Short mmCIF file of C-alpha atoms in Angstrom, two decimals:
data_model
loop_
_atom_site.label_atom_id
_atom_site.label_comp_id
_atom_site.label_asym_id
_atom_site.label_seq_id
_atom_site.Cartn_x
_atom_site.Cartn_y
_atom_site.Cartn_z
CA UNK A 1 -4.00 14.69 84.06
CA UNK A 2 -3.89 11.65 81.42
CA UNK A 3 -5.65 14.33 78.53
CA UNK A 4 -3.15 16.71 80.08
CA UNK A 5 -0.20 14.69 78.90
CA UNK A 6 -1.85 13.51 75.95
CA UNK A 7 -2.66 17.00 74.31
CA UNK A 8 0.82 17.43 75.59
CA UNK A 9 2.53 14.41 73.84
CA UNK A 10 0.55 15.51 70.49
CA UNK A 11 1.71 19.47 70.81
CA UNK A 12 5.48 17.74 70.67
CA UNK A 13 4.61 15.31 67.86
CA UNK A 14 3.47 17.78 66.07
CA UNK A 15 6.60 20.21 66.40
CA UNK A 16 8.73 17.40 65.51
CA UNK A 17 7.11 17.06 62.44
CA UNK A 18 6.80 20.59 61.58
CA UNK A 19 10.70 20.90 62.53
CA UNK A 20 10.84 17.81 59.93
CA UNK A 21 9.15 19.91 57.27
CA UNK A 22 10.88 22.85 57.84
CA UNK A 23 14.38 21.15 57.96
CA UNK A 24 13.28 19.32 54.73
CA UNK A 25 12.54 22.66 53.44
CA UNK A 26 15.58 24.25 54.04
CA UNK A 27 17.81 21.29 52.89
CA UNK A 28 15.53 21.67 49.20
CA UNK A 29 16.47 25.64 49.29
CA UNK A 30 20.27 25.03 49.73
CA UNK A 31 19.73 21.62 46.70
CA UNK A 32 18.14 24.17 44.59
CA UNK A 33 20.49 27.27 45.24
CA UNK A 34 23.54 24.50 44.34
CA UNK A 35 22.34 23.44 41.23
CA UNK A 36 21.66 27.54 40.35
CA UNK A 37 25.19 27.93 41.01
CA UNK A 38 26.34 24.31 38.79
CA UNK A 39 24.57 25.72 36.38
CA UNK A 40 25.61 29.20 36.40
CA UNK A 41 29.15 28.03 36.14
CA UNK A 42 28.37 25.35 33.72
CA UNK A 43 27.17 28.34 31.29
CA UNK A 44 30.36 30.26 32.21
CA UNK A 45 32.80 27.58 30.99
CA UNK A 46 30.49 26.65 27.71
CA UNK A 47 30.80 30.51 26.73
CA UNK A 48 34.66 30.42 27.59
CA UNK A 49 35.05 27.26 25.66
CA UNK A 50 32.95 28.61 22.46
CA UNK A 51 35.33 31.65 22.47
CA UNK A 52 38.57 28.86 22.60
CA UNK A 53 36.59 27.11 19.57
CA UNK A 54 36.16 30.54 17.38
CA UNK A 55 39.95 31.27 18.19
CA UNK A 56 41.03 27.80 17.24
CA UNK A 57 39.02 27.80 13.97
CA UNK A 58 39.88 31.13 12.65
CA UNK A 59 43.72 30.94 14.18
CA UNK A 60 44.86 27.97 14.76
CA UNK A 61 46.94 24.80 13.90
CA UNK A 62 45.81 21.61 12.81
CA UNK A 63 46.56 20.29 16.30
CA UNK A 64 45.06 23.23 18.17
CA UNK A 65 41.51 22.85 15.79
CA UNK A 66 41.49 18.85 17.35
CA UNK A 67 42.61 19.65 21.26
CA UNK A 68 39.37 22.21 20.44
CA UNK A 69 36.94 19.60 19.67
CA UNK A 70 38.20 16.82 22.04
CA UNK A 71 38.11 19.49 24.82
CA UNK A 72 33.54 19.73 23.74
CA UNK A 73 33.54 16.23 24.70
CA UNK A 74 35.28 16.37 27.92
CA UNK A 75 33.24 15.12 30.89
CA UNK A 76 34.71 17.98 32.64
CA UNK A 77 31.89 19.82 30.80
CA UNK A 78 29.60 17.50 31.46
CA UNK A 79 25.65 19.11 32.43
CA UNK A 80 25.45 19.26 36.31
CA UNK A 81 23.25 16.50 38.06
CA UNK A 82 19.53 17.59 38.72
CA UNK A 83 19.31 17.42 42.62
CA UNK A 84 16.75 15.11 44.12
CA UNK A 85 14.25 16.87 45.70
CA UNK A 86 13.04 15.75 49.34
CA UNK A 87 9.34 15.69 49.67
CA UNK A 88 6.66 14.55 52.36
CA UNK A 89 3.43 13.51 52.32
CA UNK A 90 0.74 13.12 55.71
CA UNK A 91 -1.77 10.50 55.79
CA UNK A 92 -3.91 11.92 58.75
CA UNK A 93 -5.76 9.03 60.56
CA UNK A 94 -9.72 9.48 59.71
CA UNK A 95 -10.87 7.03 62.55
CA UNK A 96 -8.91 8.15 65.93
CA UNK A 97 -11.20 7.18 68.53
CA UNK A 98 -10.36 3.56 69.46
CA UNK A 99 -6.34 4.87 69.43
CA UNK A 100 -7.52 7.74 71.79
CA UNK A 101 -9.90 5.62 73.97
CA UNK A 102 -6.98 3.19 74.32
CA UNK A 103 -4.19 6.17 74.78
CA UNK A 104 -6.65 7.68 77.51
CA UNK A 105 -6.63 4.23 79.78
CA UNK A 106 -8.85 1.89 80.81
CA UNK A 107 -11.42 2.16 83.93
CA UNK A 108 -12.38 -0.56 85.91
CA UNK A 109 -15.33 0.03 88.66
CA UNK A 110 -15.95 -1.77 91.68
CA UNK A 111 -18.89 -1.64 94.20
CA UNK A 112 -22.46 -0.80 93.59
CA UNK A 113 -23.80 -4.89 94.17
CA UNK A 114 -21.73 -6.59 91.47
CA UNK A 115 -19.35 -9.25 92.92
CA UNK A 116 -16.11 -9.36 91.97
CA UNK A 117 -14.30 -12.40 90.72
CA UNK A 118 -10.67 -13.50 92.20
CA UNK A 119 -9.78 -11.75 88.30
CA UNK A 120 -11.29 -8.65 89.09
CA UNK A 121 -9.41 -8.45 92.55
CA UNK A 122 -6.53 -9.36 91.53
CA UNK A 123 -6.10 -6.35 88.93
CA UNK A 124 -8.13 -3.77 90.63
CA UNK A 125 -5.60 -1.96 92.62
CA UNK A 126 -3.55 1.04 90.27
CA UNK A 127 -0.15 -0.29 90.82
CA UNK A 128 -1.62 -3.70 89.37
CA UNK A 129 -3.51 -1.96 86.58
CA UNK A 130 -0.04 0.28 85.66
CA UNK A 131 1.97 -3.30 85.68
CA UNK A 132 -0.57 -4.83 83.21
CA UNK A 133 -0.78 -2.32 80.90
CA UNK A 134 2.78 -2.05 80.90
CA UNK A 135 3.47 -5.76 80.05
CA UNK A 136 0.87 -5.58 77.21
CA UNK A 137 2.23 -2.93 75.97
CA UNK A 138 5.93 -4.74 75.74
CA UNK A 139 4.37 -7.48 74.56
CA UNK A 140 2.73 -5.65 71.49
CA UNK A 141 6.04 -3.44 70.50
CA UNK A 142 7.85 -6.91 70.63
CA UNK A 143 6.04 -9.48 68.38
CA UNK A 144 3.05 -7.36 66.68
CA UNK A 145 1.12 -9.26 64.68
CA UNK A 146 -0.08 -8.50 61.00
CA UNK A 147 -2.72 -5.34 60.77
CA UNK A 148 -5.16 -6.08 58.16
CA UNK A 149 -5.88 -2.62 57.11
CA UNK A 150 -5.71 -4.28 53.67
CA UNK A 151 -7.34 -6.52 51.52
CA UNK A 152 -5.23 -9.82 49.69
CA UNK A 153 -6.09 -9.85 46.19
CA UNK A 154 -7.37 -12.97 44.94
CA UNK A 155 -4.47 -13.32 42.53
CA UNK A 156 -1.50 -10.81 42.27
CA UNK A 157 -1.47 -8.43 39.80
CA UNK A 158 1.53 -7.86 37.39
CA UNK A 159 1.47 -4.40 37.05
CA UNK A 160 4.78 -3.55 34.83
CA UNK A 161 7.56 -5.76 33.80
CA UNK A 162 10.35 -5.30 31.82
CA UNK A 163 14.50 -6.78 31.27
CA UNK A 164 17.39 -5.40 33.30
CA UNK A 165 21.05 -5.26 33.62
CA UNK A 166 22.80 -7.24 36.55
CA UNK A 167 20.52 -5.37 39.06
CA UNK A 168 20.87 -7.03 42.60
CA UNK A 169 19.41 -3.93 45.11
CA UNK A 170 16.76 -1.76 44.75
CA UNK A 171 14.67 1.12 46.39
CA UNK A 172 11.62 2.48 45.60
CA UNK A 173 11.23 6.14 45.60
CA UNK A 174 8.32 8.29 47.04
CA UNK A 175 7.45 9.69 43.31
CA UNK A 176 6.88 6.66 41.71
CA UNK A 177 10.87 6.26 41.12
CA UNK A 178 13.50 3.56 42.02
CA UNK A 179 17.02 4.07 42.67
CA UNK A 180 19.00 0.38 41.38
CA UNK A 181 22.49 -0.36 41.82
CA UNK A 182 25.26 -2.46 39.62
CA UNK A 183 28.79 -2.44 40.28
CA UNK A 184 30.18 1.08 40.62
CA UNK A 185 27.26 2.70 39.22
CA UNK A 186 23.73 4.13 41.00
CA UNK A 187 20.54 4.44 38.82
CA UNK A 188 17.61 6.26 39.32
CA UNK A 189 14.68 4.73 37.15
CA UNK A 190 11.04 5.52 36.15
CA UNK A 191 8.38 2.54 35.97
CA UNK A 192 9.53 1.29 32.97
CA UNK A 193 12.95 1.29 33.47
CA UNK A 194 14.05 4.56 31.52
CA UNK A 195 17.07 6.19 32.98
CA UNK A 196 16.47 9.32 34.52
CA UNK A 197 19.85 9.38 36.45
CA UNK A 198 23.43 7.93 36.87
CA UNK A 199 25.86 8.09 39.32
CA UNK A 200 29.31 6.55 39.49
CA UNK A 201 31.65 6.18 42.73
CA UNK A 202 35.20 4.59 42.06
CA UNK A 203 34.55 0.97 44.37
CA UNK A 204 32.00 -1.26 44.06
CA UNK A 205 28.45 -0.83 45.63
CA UNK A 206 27.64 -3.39 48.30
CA UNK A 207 23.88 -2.12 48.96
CA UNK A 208 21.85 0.65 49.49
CA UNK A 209 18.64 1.90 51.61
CA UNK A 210 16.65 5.49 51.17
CA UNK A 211 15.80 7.27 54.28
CA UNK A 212 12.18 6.96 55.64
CA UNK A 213 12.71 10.27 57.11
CA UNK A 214 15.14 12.46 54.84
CA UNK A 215 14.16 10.41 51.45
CA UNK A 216 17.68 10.74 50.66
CA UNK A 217 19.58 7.47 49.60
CA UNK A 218 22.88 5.65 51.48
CA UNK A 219 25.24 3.52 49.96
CA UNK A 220 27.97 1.12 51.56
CA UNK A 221 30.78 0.62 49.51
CA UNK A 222 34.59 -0.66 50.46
CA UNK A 223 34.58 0.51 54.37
CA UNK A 224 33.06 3.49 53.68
CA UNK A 225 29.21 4.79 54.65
CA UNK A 226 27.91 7.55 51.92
CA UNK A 227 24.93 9.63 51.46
CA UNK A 228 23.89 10.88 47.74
CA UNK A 229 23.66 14.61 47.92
CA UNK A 230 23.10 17.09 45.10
CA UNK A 231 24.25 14.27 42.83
CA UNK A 232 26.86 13.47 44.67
CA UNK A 233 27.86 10.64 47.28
CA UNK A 234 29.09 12.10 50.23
CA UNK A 235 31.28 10.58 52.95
CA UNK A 236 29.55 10.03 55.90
CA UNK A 237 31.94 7.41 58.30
CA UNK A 238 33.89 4.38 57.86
CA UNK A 239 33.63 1.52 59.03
CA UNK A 240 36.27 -1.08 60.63
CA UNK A 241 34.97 -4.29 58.70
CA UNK A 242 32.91 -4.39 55.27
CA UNK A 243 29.51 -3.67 55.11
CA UNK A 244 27.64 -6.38 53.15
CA UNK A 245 24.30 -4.23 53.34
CA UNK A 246 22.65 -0.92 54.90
CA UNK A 247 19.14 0.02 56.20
CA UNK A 248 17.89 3.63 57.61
CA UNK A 249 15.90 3.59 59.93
CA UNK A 250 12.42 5.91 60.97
CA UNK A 251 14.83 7.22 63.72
CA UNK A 252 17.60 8.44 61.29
CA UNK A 253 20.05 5.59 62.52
CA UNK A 254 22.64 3.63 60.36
CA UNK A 255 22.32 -0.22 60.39
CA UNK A 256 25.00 -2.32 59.10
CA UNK A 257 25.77 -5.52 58.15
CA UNK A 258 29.25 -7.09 58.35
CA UNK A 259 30.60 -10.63 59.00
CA UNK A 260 29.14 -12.19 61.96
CA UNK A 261 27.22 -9.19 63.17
CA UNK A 262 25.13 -6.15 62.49
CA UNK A 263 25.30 -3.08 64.09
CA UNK A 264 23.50 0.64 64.72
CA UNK A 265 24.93 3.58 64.42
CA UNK A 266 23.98 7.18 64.26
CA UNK A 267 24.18 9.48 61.15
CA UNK A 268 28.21 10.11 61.78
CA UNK A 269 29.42 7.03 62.56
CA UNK A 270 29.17 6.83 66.70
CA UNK A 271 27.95 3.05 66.89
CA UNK A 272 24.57 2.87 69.33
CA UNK A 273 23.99 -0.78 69.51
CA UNK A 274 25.94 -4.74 68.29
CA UNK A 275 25.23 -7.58 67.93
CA UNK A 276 28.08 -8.94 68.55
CA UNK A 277 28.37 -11.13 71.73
CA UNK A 278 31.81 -10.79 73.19
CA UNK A 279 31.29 -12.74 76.18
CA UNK A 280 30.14 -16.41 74.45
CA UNK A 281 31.25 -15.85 70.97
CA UNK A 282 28.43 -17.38 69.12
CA UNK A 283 27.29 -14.60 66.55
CA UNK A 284 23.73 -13.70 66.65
CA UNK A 285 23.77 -13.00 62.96
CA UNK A 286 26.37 -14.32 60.72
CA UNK A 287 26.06 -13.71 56.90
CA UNK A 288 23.95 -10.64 56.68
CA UNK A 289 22.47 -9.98 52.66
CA UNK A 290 19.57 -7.84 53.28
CA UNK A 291 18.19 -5.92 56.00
CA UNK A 292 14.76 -4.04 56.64
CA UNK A 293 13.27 -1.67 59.20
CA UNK A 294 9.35 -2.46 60.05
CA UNK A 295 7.31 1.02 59.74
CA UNK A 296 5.05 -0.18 62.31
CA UNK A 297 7.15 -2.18 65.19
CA UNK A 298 10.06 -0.93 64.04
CA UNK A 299 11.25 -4.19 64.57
CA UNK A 300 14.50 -5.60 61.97
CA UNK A 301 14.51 -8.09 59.65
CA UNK A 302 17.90 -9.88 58.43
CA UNK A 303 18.22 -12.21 55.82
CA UNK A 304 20.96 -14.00 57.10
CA UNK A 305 22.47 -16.60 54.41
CA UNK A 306 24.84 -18.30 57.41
CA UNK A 307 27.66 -19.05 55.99
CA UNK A 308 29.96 -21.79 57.52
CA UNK A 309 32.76 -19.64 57.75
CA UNK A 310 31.03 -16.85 59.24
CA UNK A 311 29.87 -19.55 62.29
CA UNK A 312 27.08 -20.16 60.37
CA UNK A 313 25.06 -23.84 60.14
CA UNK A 314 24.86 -23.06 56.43
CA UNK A 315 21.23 -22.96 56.79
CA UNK A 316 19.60 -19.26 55.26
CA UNK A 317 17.09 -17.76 57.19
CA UNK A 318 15.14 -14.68 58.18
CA UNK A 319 16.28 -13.41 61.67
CA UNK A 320 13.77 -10.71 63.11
CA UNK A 321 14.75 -8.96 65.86
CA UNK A 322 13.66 -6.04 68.01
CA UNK A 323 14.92 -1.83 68.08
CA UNK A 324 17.51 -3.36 71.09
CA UNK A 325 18.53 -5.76 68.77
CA UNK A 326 16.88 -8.84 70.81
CA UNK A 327 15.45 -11.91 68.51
CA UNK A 328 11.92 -12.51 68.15
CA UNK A 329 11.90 -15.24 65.61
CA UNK A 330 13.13 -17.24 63.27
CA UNK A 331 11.74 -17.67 59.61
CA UNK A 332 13.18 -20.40 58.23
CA UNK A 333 11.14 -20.92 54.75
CA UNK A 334 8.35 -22.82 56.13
CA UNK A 335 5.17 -23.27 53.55
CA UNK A 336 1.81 -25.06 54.61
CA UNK A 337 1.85 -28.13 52.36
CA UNK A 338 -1.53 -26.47 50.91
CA UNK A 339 1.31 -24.61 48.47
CA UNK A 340 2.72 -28.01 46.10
CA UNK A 341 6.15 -27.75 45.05
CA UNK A 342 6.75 -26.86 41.35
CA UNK A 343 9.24 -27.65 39.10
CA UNK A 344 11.23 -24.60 40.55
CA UNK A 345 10.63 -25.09 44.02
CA UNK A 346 10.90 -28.84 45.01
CA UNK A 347 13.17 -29.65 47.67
CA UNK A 348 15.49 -26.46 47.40
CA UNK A 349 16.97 -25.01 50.03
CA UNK A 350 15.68 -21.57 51.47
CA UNK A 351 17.76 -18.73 50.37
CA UNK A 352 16.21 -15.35 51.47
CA UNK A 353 17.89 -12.71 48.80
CA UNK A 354 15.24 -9.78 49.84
CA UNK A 355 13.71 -8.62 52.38
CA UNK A 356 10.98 -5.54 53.52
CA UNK A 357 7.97 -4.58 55.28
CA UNK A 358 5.40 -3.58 53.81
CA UNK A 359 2.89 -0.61 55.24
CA UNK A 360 0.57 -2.09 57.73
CA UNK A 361 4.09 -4.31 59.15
CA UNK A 362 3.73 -7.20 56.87
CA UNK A 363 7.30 -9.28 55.94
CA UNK A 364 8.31 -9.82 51.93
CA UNK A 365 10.86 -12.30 51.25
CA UNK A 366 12.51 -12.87 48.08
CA UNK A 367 13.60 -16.61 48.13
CA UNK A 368 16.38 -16.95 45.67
CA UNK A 369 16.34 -21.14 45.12
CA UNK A 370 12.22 -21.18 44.75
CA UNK A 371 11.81 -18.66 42.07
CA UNK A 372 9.17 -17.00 45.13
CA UNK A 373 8.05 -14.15 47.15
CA UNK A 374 6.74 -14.74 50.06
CA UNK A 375 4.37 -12.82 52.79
CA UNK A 376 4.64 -13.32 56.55
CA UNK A 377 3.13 -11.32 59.30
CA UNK A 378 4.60 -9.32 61.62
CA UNK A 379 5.14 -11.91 64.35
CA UNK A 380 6.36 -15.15 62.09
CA UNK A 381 3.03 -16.46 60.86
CA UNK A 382 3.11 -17.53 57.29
CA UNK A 383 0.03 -15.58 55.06
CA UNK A 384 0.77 -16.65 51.19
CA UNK A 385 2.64 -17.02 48.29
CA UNK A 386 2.87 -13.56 46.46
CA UNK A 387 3.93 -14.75 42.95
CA UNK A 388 6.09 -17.67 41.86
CA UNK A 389 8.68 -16.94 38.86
CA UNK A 390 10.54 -18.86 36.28
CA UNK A 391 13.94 -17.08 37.31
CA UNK A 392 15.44 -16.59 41.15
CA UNK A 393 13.89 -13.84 43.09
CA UNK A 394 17.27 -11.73 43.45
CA UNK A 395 15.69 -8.64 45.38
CA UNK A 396 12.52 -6.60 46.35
CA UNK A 397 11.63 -3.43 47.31
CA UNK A 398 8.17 -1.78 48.15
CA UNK A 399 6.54 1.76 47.41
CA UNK A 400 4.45 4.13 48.95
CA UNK A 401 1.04 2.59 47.21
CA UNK A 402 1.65 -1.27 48.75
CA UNK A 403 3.28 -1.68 45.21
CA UNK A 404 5.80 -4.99 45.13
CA UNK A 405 9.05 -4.29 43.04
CA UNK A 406 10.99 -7.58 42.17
CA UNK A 407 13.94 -8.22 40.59
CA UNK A 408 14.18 -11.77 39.43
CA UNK A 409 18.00 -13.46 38.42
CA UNK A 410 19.07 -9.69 38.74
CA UNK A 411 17.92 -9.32 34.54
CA UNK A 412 14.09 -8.72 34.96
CA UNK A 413 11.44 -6.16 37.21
CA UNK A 414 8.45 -6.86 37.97
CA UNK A 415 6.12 -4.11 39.61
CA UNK A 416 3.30 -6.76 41.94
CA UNK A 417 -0.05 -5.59 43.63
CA UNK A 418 -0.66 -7.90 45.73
CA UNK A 419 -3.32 -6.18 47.79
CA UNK A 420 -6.12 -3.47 47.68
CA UNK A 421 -6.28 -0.77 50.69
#
């Protein structure tokens, strides 16, 4: 009955994926037949406005010749945005059989001469055995600690660096890619910071995130939740207080953070979970700046800065809590004294600017006042320094490949391998 359910519960994993793929497929199709038409109609208006030119030029005034050749450098003219293209990649597992030896259950025998310790008894009945497995299980999803399906590298590796402009969010693409923002203004960048797009909204840019699931980015800006389609950012919901920062989860929820709380919410705005506690007051999480989704516990990370007037002690931390929005732990900047303070890190307080998990459910932190980037396990332990700058870790990001994007006193990138799979 257990294989049963299993082959079952894999039959449905599978058609949610393949449902994924297709859906993916058909969003591409209707990207791709948009951008036919942009373009179609952006040909239509160059051939109506070279007819306009020839008329001007052979016929007309002074004034009509200049309207003519202000009228080619209208951004109402402008070359349509190149759509980004959703794509998907599957890593299948090459070693199943502890997983499936685990997912089938465990036996335990009794009888044939062996004695039985007061242990054995006391867990050999099915109801018992159902109860364990059930509180290991909780206890796993809740505090997991970090899978070493990876190797530290001796030293990190500085794989690219290079300046930039007031960049202060950033989110690494599935192609090798990032999308930044500054102000008003989304960038999509290569690996060495070439432009390959720009797009402008009319308020200011609070944060972003890019969709595990749809690869498609979301912005918060004023009170208002958007999604970047065909070049575009398109309303998705408002909310009733600011949003300091976004994340999206693997389940295609909407995480926010505002003053004295975060919240969930699904893609149009119907809110799912708070952290807000009505009945004592005391706010869970005050000054949210950053927040990540964990791709293995799917656990949250917020860097919370706390400010005073937000019921905060003033003291930035890390608050990690679970998919219910219950805490776990608190990182609060703690280094083994192994590490010796430098120059840039003596005595400062800890100021967590950036957080994100990396594959295998391992927790970066920028820390703005130490010039670091840290690496903590899934459940709180501390594992090392990544790198130590001369300027203040302002954000990070992570790729597809383990691959550590920085931004350091939001003017300089710095791509960091930190580990070998």
């Amino acid at each position: 009955m257990q294989t049963d359910k299993l082959k079952h519960d894999l039959d449905m994993l599978t058609a949610q994926t393949l449902s994924l793929y297709h859906k993916m497929e058909a969003d591409n199709t209707k990207l791709i037949k948009k951008y036919k038409q942009d373009l179609e109609m952006y040909e239509k208006q160059l051939k109506q406005q070279i007819q306009e030119c020839k008329a001007a030029l052979q016929r007309g005034s002074h004034l009509q010749i200049y309207d003519a050749y202000c009228d080619i450098h209208s951004p109402s003219y402008s070359l349509p945005v190149k759509p980004v293209m959703g794509t998907a990649n599957f890593t299948p597992n090459e070693s199943p059989q502890d997983h499936l030896k685990k997912a089938l259950g465990r036996v335990i025998t009794s009888g044939q001469g062996q004695t039985l310790t007061d242990h054995d008894r006391s867990v050999s009945t099915s109801d018992d055995l159902e109860q364990l497995s059930t509180q290991q299980q909780w206890s796993e999803a809740k505090v997991k600690k970090a899978v070493t399906t990876y190797k530290l590298l001796p030293q990190t590796k500085v794989l690219e660096e290079w300046e930039s402009w007031d960049m202060d969010s950033l989110c690494p693409t599935t192609d090798g890619q990032v999308w930044t923002k500054r102000n008003c203004t989304l960038t999509l960048l290569d690996r060495k910071g070439k432009i390959i797009q720009q797009v402008s909204h009319n308020v200011e840019i609070n944060d972003i995130s890019l969709s595990p699931t749809t690869l498609t980015l979301w912005v918060c800006g004023g009170r208002n939740i958007m999604e970047l389609e065909s070049g575009r950012l398109k309303h998705r919901f408002r909310t009733k207080e600011v949003p300091l920062c976004i994340c999206i989860t693997a389940s295609n929820h909407v995480i926010v953070g505002m003053a004295k709380h975060i919240s969930k919410f699904t893609t149009d705005g119907k809110m799912v979970c708070t952290t807000m506690d009505k009945v004592t007051g005391k706010p869970l999480v005050c000054s949210p700046h950053r927040i990540a989704e964990c791709p293995v516990t799917h656990n949250v990370a917020v860097a919370d800065i706390s400010r005073e007037k937000d019921d905060g002690d003033g003291k930035p931390h890390v608050d990690v809590i679970d998919t219910d929005f219950n805490e776990l732990f608190v990182y609060r900047g703690d280094i083994p004294s192994t590490y010796r303070p430098t120059p840039q890190t003596g005595g400062k307080l800890f100021i967590p600017h950036g957080v994100v998990y990396d594959s295998v459910g391992n927790l970066i932190i920028g820390d703005w006042s130490t010039c670091r980037v840290l690496l903590i396990g899934g459940g709180g332990e501390f594992l090392r320094v990544i790198h130590t700058d001369t300027r203040y870790t302002a954000a990070v990001g992570i790729d597809r490949e383990d691959v550590l994007w920085a931004v350091f006193s939001y003017e300089k990138v710095a791509l960091l391998q930190y580990s070998s799979k």
